[in-house]
PDB file of C-alpha atoms in Angstrom:
ATOM      1  CA  MET A  18     -49.603 -60.664  33.048  1.00  0.00           C
ATOM      2  CA  GLY A  19     -47.756 -58.338  30.983  1.00  0.00           C
ATOM      3  CA  PHE A  20     -44.655 -56.273  31.441  1.00  0.00           C
ATOM      4  CA  VAL A  21     -47.071 -53.299  32.645  1.00  0.00           C
ATOM      5  CA  SER A  22     -48.893 -55.020  34.364  1.00  0.00           C
ATOM      6  CA  ARG A  23     -46.497 -56.874  36.483  1.00  0.00           C
ATOM      7  CA  VAL A  24     -45.674 -53.118  37.107  1.00  0.00           C
ATOM      8  CA  HIS A  25     -48.717 -52.072  38.706  1.00  0.00           C
ATOM      9  CA  VAL A  26     -49.695 -54.934  40.221  1.00  0.00           C
ATOM     10  CA  GLY A  27     -46.421 -54.450  42.199  1.00  0.00           C
ATOM     11  CA  THR A  28     -47.277 -51.059  42.820  1.00  0.00           C
ATOM     12  CA  LEU A  29     -50.596 -51.304  44.195  1.00  0.00           C
ATOM     13  CA  ALA A  30     -49.273 -53.661  46.727  1.00  0.00           C
ATOM     14  CA  GLN A  31     -46.303 -51.019  47.588  1.00  0.00           C
ATOM     15  CA  VAL A  32     -48.982 -48.517  48.049  1.00  0.00           C
ATOM     16  CA  GLY A  33     -51.345 -50.770  50.094  1.00  0.00           C
ATOM     17  CA  VAL A  34     -54.035 -51.266  47.692  1.00  0.00           C
ATOM     18  CA  GLU A  35     -55.197 -54.579  47.192  1.00  0.00           C
ATOM     19  CA  VAL A  36     -55.433 -56.254  44.227  1.00  0.00           C
ATOM     20  CA  VAL A  37     -58.927 -58.119  43.925  1.00  0.00           C
ATOM     21  CA  GLY A  38     -58.293 -59.677  40.144  1.00  0.00           C
ATOM     22  CA  VAL A  39     -56.748 -59.818  37.399  1.00  0.00           C
ATOM     23  CA  TRP A  40     -58.082 -59.806  33.425  1.00  0.00           C
ATOM     24  CA  GLY A  41     -56.150 -61.082  30.298  1.00  0.00           C
ATOM     25  CA  ARG A  42     -57.399 -58.718  26.751  1.00  0.00           C
ATOM     26  CA  ASP A  43     -59.805 -61.959  26.155  1.00  0.00           C
ATOM     27  CA  ASP A  44     -61.642 -62.355  29.080  1.00  0.00           C
ATOM     28  CA  ASP A  45     -64.972 -60.932  29.256  1.00  0.00           C
ATOM     29  CA  LEU A  46     -64.128 -57.943  30.943  1.00  0.00           C
ATOM     30  CA  GLY A  47     -67.724 -56.807  31.979  1.00  0.00           C
ATOM     31  CA  SER A  48     -69.114 -60.255  33.123  1.00  0.00           C
ATOM     32  CA  MET A  49     -65.572 -59.540  35.769  1.00  0.00           C
ATOM     33  CA  LEU A  50     -66.272 -55.906  37.030  1.00  0.00           C
ATOM     34  CA  ASP A  51     -70.129 -56.929  37.749  1.00  0.00           C
ATOM     35  CA  ALA A  52     -68.701 -60.322  39.679  1.00  0.00           C
ATOM     36  CA  GLU A  53     -65.721 -59.020  41.569  1.00  0.00           C
ATOM     37  CA  ARG A  54     -66.870 -54.632  41.559  1.00  0.00           C
ATOM     38  CA  PRO A  55     -63.698 -52.955  42.096  1.00  0.00           C
ATOM     39  CA  ASP A  56     -63.262 -49.335  43.296  1.00  0.00           C
ATOM     40  CA  VAL A  57     -60.308 -49.026  40.381  1.00  0.00           C
ATOM     41  CA  LEU A  58     -59.960 -50.165  37.237  1.00  0.00           C
ATOM     42  CA  HIS A  59     -56.025 -50.452  35.835  1.00  0.00           C
ATOM     43  CA  VAL A  60     -56.027 -50.593  32.307  1.00  0.00           C
ATOM     44  CA  CYS A  61     -52.974 -51.998  31.044  1.00  0.00           C
ATOM     45  CA  THR A  62     -53.990 -53.297  27.687  1.00  0.00           C
ATOM     46  CA  PRO A  63     -52.774 -52.649  24.463  1.00  0.00           C
ATOM     47  CA  ASN A  64     -53.646 -49.362  23.178  1.00  0.00           C
ATOM     48  CA  ALA A  65     -56.539 -50.017  20.699  1.00  0.00           C
ATOM     49  CA  VAL A  66     -58.905 -51.265  23.622  1.00  0.00           C
ATOM     50  CA  HIS A  67     -58.020 -48.460  25.884  1.00  0.00           C
ATOM     51  CA  ALA A  68     -61.415 -46.550  25.411  1.00  0.00           C
ATOM     52  CA  GLU A  69     -63.548 -49.589  25.355  1.00  0.00           C
ATOM     53  CA  GLN A  70     -62.348 -51.168  28.893  1.00  0.00           C
ATOM     54  CA  ALA A  71     -62.212 -47.549  30.476  1.00  0.00           C
ATOM     55  CA  LEU A  72     -65.855 -46.928  29.579  1.00  0.00           C
ATOM     56  CA  ALA A  73     -67.129 -50.442  30.754  1.00  0.00           C
ATOM     57  CA  ALA A  74     -65.359 -49.798  34.051  1.00  0.00           C
ATOM     58  CA  ILE A  75     -66.852 -45.515  34.041  1.00  0.00           C
ATOM     59  CA  GLU A  76     -69.953 -46.331  33.028  1.00  0.00           C
ATOM     60  CA  ARG A  77     -70.203 -48.899  36.615  1.00  0.00           C
ATOM     61  CA  GLY A  78     -69.295 -46.338  38.871  1.00  0.00           C
ATOM     62  CA  ILE A  79     -65.277 -47.434  38.500  1.00  0.00           C
ATOM     63  CA  HIS A  80     -62.788 -45.294  38.520  1.00  0.00           C
ATOM     64  CA  VAL A  81     -59.926 -45.462  35.988  1.00  0.00           C
ATOM     65  CA  VAL A  82     -56.658 -45.879  35.607  1.00  0.00           C
ATOM     66  CA  CYS A  83     -55.103 -46.199  31.743  1.00  0.00           C
ATOM     67  CA  GLU A  84     -52.223 -46.405  30.298  1.00  0.00           C
ATOM     68  CA  LYS A  85     -50.740 -43.980  27.817  1.00  0.00           C
ATOM     69  CA  PRO A  86     -51.392 -43.765  25.311  1.00  0.00           C
ATOM     70  CA  LEU A  87     -55.084 -42.606  26.251  1.00  0.00           C
ATOM     71  CA  ALA A  88     -56.795 -44.098  23.867  1.00  0.00           C
ATOM     72  CA  VAL A  89     -55.634 -44.391  19.862  1.00  0.00           C
ATOM     73  CA  SER A  90     -58.342 -41.392  18.357  1.00  0.00           C
ATOM     74  CA  GLY A  91     -59.258 -37.944  20.098  1.00  0.00           C
ATOM     75  CA  GLU A  92     -63.170 -39.153  19.357  1.00  0.00           C
ATOM     76  CA  GLU A  93     -62.120 -42.089  21.628  1.00  0.00           C
ATOM     77  CA  SER A  94     -60.184 -39.788  24.309  1.00  0.00           C
ATOM     78  CA  MET A  95     -62.517 -37.108  24.962  1.00  0.00           C
ATOM     79  CA  ARG A  96     -65.843 -39.821  25.389  1.00  0.00           C
ATOM     80  CA  MET A  97     -63.569 -41.366  28.125  1.00  0.00           C
ATOM     81  CA  ILE A  98     -63.450 -37.555  29.549  1.00  0.00           C
ATOM     82  CA  GLU A  99     -67.254 -36.723  29.307  1.00  0.00           C
ATOM     83  CA  ALA A 100     -67.853 -40.132  30.330  1.00  0.00           C
ATOM     84  CA  ALA A 101     -65.984 -39.794  33.349  1.00  0.00           C
ATOM     85  CA  ALA A 102     -67.380 -36.622  34.318  1.00  0.00           C
ATOM     86  CA  HIS A 103     -70.947 -37.680  33.726  1.00  0.00           C
ATOM     87  CA  ALA A 104     -70.566 -40.460  36.155  1.00  0.00           C
ATOM     88  CA  GLY A 105     -68.359 -38.533  38.938  1.00  0.00           C
ATOM     89  CA  VAL A 106     -65.778 -41.006  38.750  1.00  0.00           C
ATOM     90  CA  VAL A 107     -61.495 -40.782  38.426  1.00  0.00           C
ATOM     91  CA  GLY A 108     -59.869 -40.417  35.188  1.00  0.00           C
ATOM     92  CA  ALA A 109     -56.087 -41.289  35.348  1.00  0.00           C
ATOM     93  CA  THR A 110     -53.525 -41.795  33.016  1.00  0.00           C
ATOM     94  CA  CYS A 111     -50.723 -43.595  33.816  1.00  0.00           C
ATOM     95  CA  TYR A 112     -47.324 -40.923  32.744  1.00  0.00           C
ATOM     96  CA  HIS A 113     -45.724 -41.876  35.385  1.00  0.00           C
ATOM     97  CA  VAL A 114     -42.278 -40.312  34.354  1.00  0.00           C
ATOM     98  CA  ARG A 115     -43.626 -37.266  36.561  1.00  0.00           C
ATOM     99  CA  GLY A 116     -43.164 -39.481  39.640  1.00  0.00           C
ATOM    100  CA  TYR A 117     -39.909 -38.842  39.196  1.00  0.00           C
ATOM    101  CA  PRO A 118     -38.177 -36.507  42.780  1.00  0.00           C
ATOM    102  CA  LEU A 119     -36.062 -34.501  40.241  1.00  0.00           C
ATOM    103  CA  VAL A 120     -38.435 -34.210  37.268  1.00  0.00           C
ATOM    104  CA  GLU A 121     -40.902 -32.601  39.883  1.00  0.00           C
ATOM    105  CA  ARG A 122     -37.687 -30.582  40.764  1.00  0.00           C
ATOM    106  CA  MET A 123     -36.962 -29.560  37.313  1.00  0.00           C
ATOM    107  CA  HIS A 124     -40.740 -28.124  37.521  1.00  0.00           C
ATOM    108  CA  SER A 125     -40.065 -26.126  40.248  1.00  0.00           C
ATOM    109  CA  ALA A 126     -36.786 -24.396  38.910  1.00  0.00           C
ATOM    110  CA  VAL A 127     -38.679 -23.369  35.796  1.00  0.00           C
ATOM    111  CA  ALA A 128     -41.727 -22.194  37.751  1.00  0.00           C
ATOM    112  CA  ALA A 129     -39.368 -19.694  40.070  1.00  0.00           C
ATOM    113  CA  GLY A 130     -37.824 -18.501  37.186  1.00  0.00           C
ATOM    114  CA  GLU A 131     -33.912 -19.993  38.065  1.00  0.00           C
ATOM    115  CA  LEU A 132     -33.919 -20.368  34.308  1.00  0.00           C
ATOM    116  CA  GLY A 133     -34.451 -17.317  33.108  1.00  0.00           C
ATOM    117  CA  GLU A 134     -36.824 -16.700  29.850  1.00  0.00           C
ATOM    118  CA  LEU A 135     -37.641 -20.044  28.773  1.00  0.00           C
ATOM    119  CA  ARG A 136     -36.441 -20.587  24.572  1.00  0.00           C
ATOM    120  CA  LEU A 137     -35.924 -23.784  24.081  1.00  0.00           C
ATOM    121  CA  VAL A 138     -36.662 -27.897  24.975  1.00  0.00           C
ATOM    122  CA  HIS A 139     -35.148 -30.873  23.137  1.00  0.00           C
ATOM    123  CA  GLY A 140     -34.287 -34.078  23.665  1.00  0.00           C
ATOM    124  CA  ARG A 141     -35.075 -38.263  22.874  1.00  0.00           C
ATOM    125  CA  TYR A 142     -36.617 -40.887  24.001  1.00  0.00           C
ATOM    126  CA  PHE A 143     -34.427 -44.289  22.559  1.00  0.00           C
ATOM    127  CA  CYS A 144     -34.768 -47.837  22.662  1.00  0.00           C
ATOM    128  CA  ASP A 145     -34.127 -51.044  21.120  1.00  0.00           C
ATOM    129  CA  ASP A 146     -37.207 -52.555  21.256  1.00  0.00           C
ATOM    130  CA  VAL A 147     -37.395 -53.625  17.626  1.00  0.00           C
ATOM    131  CA  LEU A 148     -34.100 -55.037  17.237  1.00  0.00           C
ATOM    132  CA  VAL A 149     -34.118 -57.406  20.440  1.00  0.00           C
ATOM    133  CA  GLY A 150     -37.919 -58.720  19.127  1.00  0.00           C
ATOM    134  CA  ALA A 151     -40.269 -57.123  21.894  1.00  0.00           C
ATOM    135  CA  GLY A 152     -42.047 -54.747  19.584  1.00  0.00           C
ATOM    136  CA  GLY A 153     -44.771 -57.749  19.688  1.00  0.00           C
ATOM    137  CA  TRP A 154     -48.197 -56.111  19.533  1.00  0.00           C
ATOM    138  CA  ARG A 155     -46.869 -52.417  19.129  1.00  0.00           C
ATOM    139  CA  LEU A 156     -46.258 -52.648  15.678  1.00  0.00           C
ATOM    140  CA  ARG A 157     -49.384 -53.530  13.903  1.00  0.00           C
ATOM    141  CA  PRO A 158     -51.698 -50.915  13.383  1.00  0.00           C
ATOM    142  CA  GLU A 159     -55.002 -52.881  14.415  1.00  0.00           C
ATOM    143  CA  SER A 160     -53.518 -53.261  17.848  1.00  0.00           C
ATOM    144  CA  SER A 161     -51.606 -49.959  18.946  1.00  0.00           C
ATOM    145  CA  GLY A 162     -53.564 -47.797  16.466  1.00  0.00           C
ATOM    146  CA  PRO A 163     -51.620 -45.289  13.793  1.00  0.00           C
ATOM    147  CA  SER A 164     -48.497 -44.953  15.770  1.00  0.00           C
ATOM    148  CA  TYR A 165     -45.474 -46.313  17.144  1.00  0.00           C
ATOM    149  CA  VAL A 166     -42.943 -44.691  18.407  1.00  0.00           C
ATOM    150  CA  VAL A 167     -45.040 -41.473  18.905  1.00  0.00           C
ATOM    151  CA  ALA A 168     -47.738 -43.161  20.637  1.00  0.00           C
ATOM    152  CA  ASP A 169     -45.329 -45.669  23.123  1.00  0.00           C
ATOM    153  CA  LEU A 170     -42.742 -43.085  23.743  1.00  0.00           C
ATOM    154  CA  GLY A 171     -43.351 -39.839  22.374  1.00  0.00           C
ATOM    155  CA  THR A 172     -46.236 -39.399  24.461  1.00  0.00           C
ATOM    156  CA  HIS A 173     -43.769 -39.913  27.473  1.00  0.00           C
ATOM    157  CA  TRP A 174     -41.914 -36.882  26.724  1.00  0.00           C
ATOM    158  CA  LEU A 175     -44.446 -34.566  25.685  1.00  0.00           C
ATOM    159  CA  ASP A 176     -46.516 -34.566  28.669  1.00  0.00           C
ATOM    160  CA  LEU A 177     -43.057 -34.703  30.880  1.00  0.00           C
ATOM    161  CA  ALA A 178     -42.156 -30.987  28.481  1.00  0.00           C
ATOM    162  CA  GLU A 179     -45.186 -30.026  28.713  1.00  0.00           C
ATOM    163  CA  HIS A 180     -45.303 -30.667  32.675  1.00  0.00           C
ATOM    164  CA  VAL A 181     -41.903 -29.233  33.279  1.00  0.00           C
ATOM    165  CA  THR A 182     -42.624 -25.965  31.194  1.00  0.00           C
ATOM    166  CA  GLY A 183     -45.982 -25.074  32.032  1.00  0.00           C
ATOM    167  CA  GLN A 184     -46.292 -24.292  28.573  1.00  0.00           C
ATOM    168  CA  ARG A 185     -48.777 -26.635  26.090  1.00  0.00           C
ATOM    169  CA  VAL A 186     -47.443 -27.484  22.465  1.00  0.00           C
ATOM    170  CA  LEU A 187     -49.010 -25.889  20.027  1.00  0.00           C
ATOM    171  CA  GLU A 188     -47.908 -27.411  16.800  1.00  0.00           C
ATOM    172  CA  VAL A 189     -45.856 -30.740  15.300  1.00  0.00           C
ATOM    173  CA  LEU A 190     -43.590 -30.814  12.376  1.00  0.00           C
ATOM    174  CA  ALA A 191     -42.699 -34.455  11.952  1.00  0.00           C
ATOM    175  CA  GLN A 192     -40.959 -36.829   9.814  1.00  0.00           C
ATOM    176  CA  PHE A 193     -41.422 -40.579   9.895  1.00  0.00           C
ATOM    177  CA  ARG A 194     -39.624 -43.815   8.930  1.00  0.00           C
ATOM    178  CA  GLY A 195     -40.839 -47.703   9.347  1.00  0.00           C
ATOM    179  CA  GLU A 196     -43.923 -49.230   8.182  1.00  0.00           C
ATOM    180  CA  PRO A 197     -46.151 -50.033   8.597  1.00  0.00           C
ATOM    181  CA  LEU A 198     -45.909 -47.919  11.913  1.00  0.00           C
ATOM    182  CA  GLU A 199     -42.813 -45.886  12.526  1.00  0.00           C
ATOM    183  CA  ASP A 200     -40.173 -47.100  14.632  1.00  0.00           C
ATOM    184  CA  TYR A 201     -37.767 -43.365  14.171  1.00  0.00           C
ATOM    185  CA  ALA A 202     -39.596 -40.268  14.455  1.00  0.00           C
ATOM    186  CA  SER A 203     -38.423 -36.491  14.106  1.00  0.00           C
ATOM    187  CA  LEU A 204     -40.422 -33.831  15.632  1.00  0.00           C
ATOM    188  CA  LEU A 205     -40.339 -30.424  15.260  1.00  0.00           C
ATOM    189  CA  LEU A 206     -42.609 -28.563  17.865  1.00  0.00           C
ATOM    190  CA  ARG A 207     -43.476 -24.671  18.802  1.00  0.00           C
ATOM    191  CA  LEU A 208     -45.117 -25.000  22.250  1.00  0.00           C
ATOM    192  CA  GLU A 209     -46.543 -21.573  24.225  1.00  0.00           C
ATOM    193  CA  GLY A 210     -45.124 -18.787  25.168  1.00  0.00           C
ATOM    194  CA  GLY A 211     -43.014 -18.632  21.917  1.00  0.00           C
ATOM    195  CA  VAL A 212     -40.997 -21.532  23.082  1.00  0.00           C
ATOM    196  CA  SER A 213     -39.442 -23.965  20.486  1.00  0.00           C
ATOM    197  CA  GLY A 214     -39.078 -27.543  20.728  1.00  0.00           C
ATOM    198  CA  SER A 215     -37.209 -30.428  19.219  1.00  0.00           C
ATOM    199  CA  LEU A 216     -37.031 -34.470  19.883  1.00  0.00           C
ATOM    200  CA  LEU A 217     -36.063 -37.626  18.340  1.00  0.00           C
ATOM    201  CA  LEU A 218     -37.362 -40.880  19.042  1.00  0.00           C
ATOM    202  CA  SER A 219     -36.530 -44.606  17.767  1.00  0.00           C
ATOM    203  CA  ALA A 220     -36.843 -48.556  18.968  1.00  0.00           C
ATOM    204  CA  GLY A 221     -33.891 -48.802  17.357  1.00  0.00           C
ATOM    205  CA  ALA A 222     -31.085 -47.745  19.163  1.00  0.00           C
ATOM    206  CA  ALA A 223     -28.842 -50.343  19.848  1.00  0.00           C
ATOM    207  CA  GLY A 224     -27.917 -50.980  23.930  1.00  0.00           C
ATOM    208  CA  ARG A 225     -30.800 -47.762  24.019  1.00  0.00           C
ATOM    209  CA  LYS A 226     -33.068 -49.584  26.297  1.00  0.00           C
ATOM    210  CA  ASN A 227     -34.988 -46.651  27.802  1.00  0.00           C
ATOM    211  CA  GLN A 228     -33.382 -43.557  27.351  1.00  0.00           C
ATOM    212  CA  LEU A 229     -35.614 -39.970  27.463  1.00  0.00           C
ATOM    213  CA  LEU A 230     -33.451 -37.379  27.703  1.00  0.00           C
ATOM    214  CA  PHE A 231     -34.938 -34.201  28.746  1.00  0.00           C
ATOM    215  CA  GLU A 232     -33.527 -30.635  28.153  1.00  0.00           C
ATOM    216  CA  CYS A 233     -34.572 -27.171  28.438  1.00  0.00           C
ATOM    217  CA  GLU A 234     -32.946 -24.081  27.316  1.00  0.00           C
ATOM    218  CA  GLY A 235     -33.447 -20.729  29.616  1.00  0.00           C
ATOM    219  CA  SER A 236     -31.910 -17.029  29.492  1.00  0.00           C
ATOM    220  CA  ARG A 237     -30.046 -17.879  32.203  1.00  0.00           C
ATOM    221  CA  ALA A 238     -29.773 -21.301  32.980  1.00  0.00           C
ATOM    222  CA  GLY A 239     -30.808 -25.023  31.337  1.00  0.00           C
ATOM    223  CA  LEU A 240     -31.387 -28.567  32.754  1.00  0.00           C
ATOM    224  CA  SER A 241     -31.054 -31.588  31.758  1.00  0.00           C
ATOM    225  CA  TRP A 242     -32.274 -35.274  32.883  1.00  0.00           C
ATOM    226  CA  ASP A 243     -31.706 -38.642  32.183  1.00  0.00           C
ATOM    227  CA  GLN A 244     -34.444 -41.503  32.940  1.00  0.00           C
ATOM    228  CA  GLU A 245     -32.035 -43.926  32.657  1.00  0.00           C
ATOM    229  CA  ARG A 246     -29.595 -42.071  35.381  1.00  0.00           C
ATOM    230  CA  PRO A 247     -32.727 -40.857  37.237  1.00  0.00           C
ATOM    231  CA  ASP A 248     -31.513 -39.805  40.538  1.00  0.00           C
ATOM    232  CA  GLU A 249     -29.023 -36.731  38.575  1.00  0.00           C
ATOM    233  CA  LEU A 250     -29.708 -33.359  37.966  1.00  0.00           C
ATOM    234  CA  LEU A 251     -27.425 -31.136  35.230  1.00  0.00           C
ATOM    235  CA  HIS A 252     -28.564 -27.235  36.449  1.00  0.00           C
ATOM    236  CA  ARG A 253     -25.927 -25.609  33.956  1.00  0.00           C
ATOM    237  CA  HIS A 254     -25.947 -21.839  34.859  1.00  0.00           C
ATOM    238  CA  ALA A 255     -24.431 -19.361  32.338  1.00  0.00           C
ATOM    239  CA  ASP A 256     -22.262 -17.530  34.861  1.00  0.00           C
ATOM    240  CA  ARG A 257     -21.418 -20.396  37.097  1.00  0.00           C
ATOM    241  CA  PRO A 258     -20.272 -23.666  36.605  1.00  0.00           C
ATOM    242  CA  THR A 259     -22.603 -26.524  36.260  1.00  0.00           C
ATOM    243  CA  GLU A 260     -24.710 -28.389  39.865  1.00  0.00           C
ATOM    244  CA  LEU A 261     -25.296 -31.649  39.904  1.00  0.00           C
ATOM    245  CA  VAL A 262     -28.357 -31.796  42.177  1.00  0.00           C
ATOM    246  CA  VAL A 263     -28.762 -35.623  43.506  1.00  0.00           C
ATOM    247  CA  LYS A 264     -32.191 -36.520  44.156  1.00  0.00           C
ATOM    248  CA  ASP A 265     -32.567 -35.442  48.079  1.00  0.00           C
ATOM    249  CA  PRO A 266     -35.853 -35.302  49.839  1.00  0.00           C
ATOM    250  CA  THR A 267     -34.916 -31.757  50.413  1.00  0.00           C
ATOM    251  CA  THR A 268     -34.619 -31.292  46.177  1.00  0.00           C
ATOM    252  CA  SER A 269     -38.381 -32.721  46.282  1.00  0.00           C
ATOM    253  CA  PRO A 270     -40.705 -33.988  48.050  1.00  0.00           C
ATOM    254  CA  LEU A 271     -41.527 -37.217  46.246  1.00  0.00           C
ATOM    255  CA  ALA A 272     -38.424 -38.250  46.935  1.00  0.00           C
ATOM    256  CA  ARG A 273     -38.847 -41.396  49.852  1.00  0.00           C
ATOM    257  CA  PHE A 274     -35.576 -42.133  50.852  1.00  0.00           C
ATOM    258  CA  PRO A 275     -32.564 -40.341  52.240  1.00  0.00           C
ATOM    259  CA  ALA A 276     -29.374 -38.893  49.362  1.00  0.00           C
ATOM    260  CA  GLY A 277     -27.673 -42.272  48.225  1.00  0.00           C
ATOM    261  CA  HIS A 278     -30.230 -44.453  48.293  1.00  0.00           C
ATOM    262  CA  ALA A 279     -31.440 -44.625  44.853  1.00  0.00           C
ATOM    263  CA  GLU A 280     -35.382 -44.542  43.687  1.00  0.00           C
ATOM    264  CA  GLY A 281     -36.392 -45.053  40.018  1.00  0.00           C
ATOM    265  CA  TYR A 282     -39.014 -47.014  37.799  1.00  0.00           C
ATOM    266  CA  GLY A 283     -41.380 -48.240  40.029  1.00  0.00           C
ATOM    267  CA  ASP A 284     -41.051 -45.096  42.829  1.00  0.00           C
ATOM    268  CA  ALA A 285     -42.187 -42.997  40.178  1.00  0.00           C
ATOM    269  CA  PHE A 286     -45.179 -45.409  39.862  1.00  0.00           C
ATOM    270  CA  ALA A 287     -45.931 -45.274  43.399  1.00  0.00           C
ATOM    271  CA  ASN A 288     -46.067 -41.784  43.499  1.00  0.00           C
ATOM    272  CA  VAL A 289     -48.424 -41.298  41.001  1.00  0.00           C
ATOM    273  CA  PHE A 290     -50.722 -43.708  42.130  1.00  0.00           C
ATOM    274  CA  ARG A 291     -50.102 -42.319  45.722  1.00  0.00           C
ATOM    275  CA  ASN A 292     -52.127 -38.883  44.624  1.00  0.00           C
ATOM    276  CA  VAL A 293     -54.193 -40.838  42.325  1.00  0.00           C
ATOM    277  CA  TYR A 294     -55.839 -42.746  45.197  1.00  0.00           C
ATOM    278  CA  ARG A 295     -55.848 -39.919  47.842  1.00  0.00           C
ATOM    279  CA  THR A 296     -58.231 -37.967  45.292  1.00  0.00           C
ATOM    280  CA  ILE A 297     -60.231 -41.517  44.811  1.00  0.00           C
ATOM    281  CA  ALA A 298     -60.538 -41.579  49.114  1.00  0.00           C
ATOM    282  CA  GLY A 299     -61.613 -38.009  49.168  1.00  0.00           C
ATOM    283  CA  GLU A 300     -58.156 -36.967  50.603  1.00  0.00           C
ATOM    284  CA  GLU A 301     -55.517 -33.579  50.469  1.00  0.00           C
ATOM    285  CA  HIS A 302     -53.086 -34.737  47.161  1.00  0.00           C
ATOM    286  CA  ASP A 303     -50.945 -33.633  44.717  1.00  0.00           C
ATOM    287  CA  PRO A 304     -51.640 -32.703  41.029  1.00  0.00           C
ATOM    288  CA  PHE A 305     -51.764 -36.037  38.878  1.00  0.00           C
ATOM    289  CA  PRO A 306     -51.537 -36.643  35.099  1.00  0.00           C
ATOM    290  CA  THR A 307     -55.717 -37.369  34.504  1.00  0.00           C
ATOM    291  CA  PHE A 308     -57.600 -38.113  31.641  1.00  0.00           C
ATOM    292  CA  GLU A 309     -57.563 -34.375  29.591  1.00  0.00           C
ATOM    293  CA  ASP A 310     -53.970 -34.722  29.840  1.00  0.00           C
ATOM    294  CA  GLY A 311     -53.480 -38.106  28.228  1.00  0.00           C
ATOM    295  CA  HIS A 312     -55.752 -36.546  25.906  1.00  0.00           C
ATOM    296  CA  ARG A 313     -54.092 -33.846  24.598  1.00  0.00           C
ATOM    297  CA  GLY A 314     -51.053 -36.679  24.399  1.00  0.00           C
ATOM    298  CA  VAL A 315     -53.641 -38.802  21.884  1.00  0.00           C
ATOM    299  CA  ARG A 316     -54.146 -35.391  19.726  1.00  0.00           C
ATOM    300  CA  ALA A 317     -50.219 -34.648  19.533  1.00  0.00           C
ATOM    301  CA  VAL A 318     -49.948 -38.433  18.246  1.00  0.00           C
ATOM    302  CA  GLU A 319     -52.884 -37.228  15.431  1.00  0.00           C
ATOM    303  CA  ALA A 320     -51.172 -34.147  14.767  1.00  0.00           C
ATOM    304  CA  ALA A 321     -47.428 -35.868  14.126  1.00  0.00           C
ATOM    305  CA  VAL A 322     -48.827 -38.427  11.949  1.00  0.00           C
ATOM    306  CA  ALA A 323     -50.905 -35.560   9.939  1.00  0.00           C
ATOM    307  CA  SER A 324     -47.330 -33.367   9.626  1.00  0.00           C
ATOM    308  CA  ALA A 325     -46.056 -37.319   8.766  1.00  0.00           C
ATOM    309  CA  HIS A 326     -47.629 -37.381   5.610  1.00  0.00           C
ATOM    310  CA  THR A 327     -48.287 -34.062   4.328  1.00  0.00           C
ATOM    311  CA  GLY A 328     -45.248 -32.647   5.326  1.00  0.00           C
ATOM    312  CA  ASP A 329     -46.856 -29.611   6.679  1.00  0.00           C
ATOM    313  CA  TRP A 330     -46.703 -27.849  10.593  1.00  0.00           C
ATOM    314  CA  VAL A 331     -50.041 -29.353  12.187  1.00  0.00           C
ATOM    315  CA  GLU A 332     -52.058 -27.898  15.144  1.00  0.00           C
ATOM    316  CA  VAL A 333     -51.894 -30.232  18.528  1.00  0.00           C
TER     317      VAL A 333
END
């Protein structure tokens, strides 16, 4: 199993879901689905086969949880949305970052108007994969699709920005570096509501293993959150000292443990998976990232790739 497959398997055990089989990218998935008849397929393979494998499950009435990016083109991701709707199955995109308790706290703060008029979102997602030889299939267009860091890192950040602010990204102006796929990208963003944005992405930032830094600015206050320190949130005020908000069950319903007891990467996956499986079981559930959210990420990747080629703003 690859890294993220192991994360999914471990997290499913944590939330009480039985895993009936694990299939490699070279296995005959259709035959195995017919033999095992799982209720849900988790797609954790390279980007270029996401759509094919998800559609194989959907046509058999099997629910799907798919890693990001949902597909390598908007045409593929729209086929997945339409197929899932026709089959009446749940389609989820694994934007696990939504599962962090303090991400939900940021979402609530913006929705409650605590920041005043929202004006700007900015940040970065840095790792050093290309410096330590871990890029692998992500560096190859035939397996990764048309993008590396925008697809692999940027889709997480952009979904987080839309989730926290409630505003969609409308247009992108992008600059890439790297061949055949970019290992660095800078994006300027235009969001709904007149909100502006900027994002830096790099897989060549030495010592940065998984830094997703997200900040948003309003007329009265701002927020800063870093995935490498997920249990801390800075709530910055224009008229009084900055607050350090620490993860606690009183700050977010997603927190499972008392204050001072760390929750991290695997716990974020668990929070997303719980709501997916509650939906499948027909139980009361909170929102989770859907195929539609994944499709927006794919469209953002396409817009960034086109913009980097033309040098123009491109609509998402």
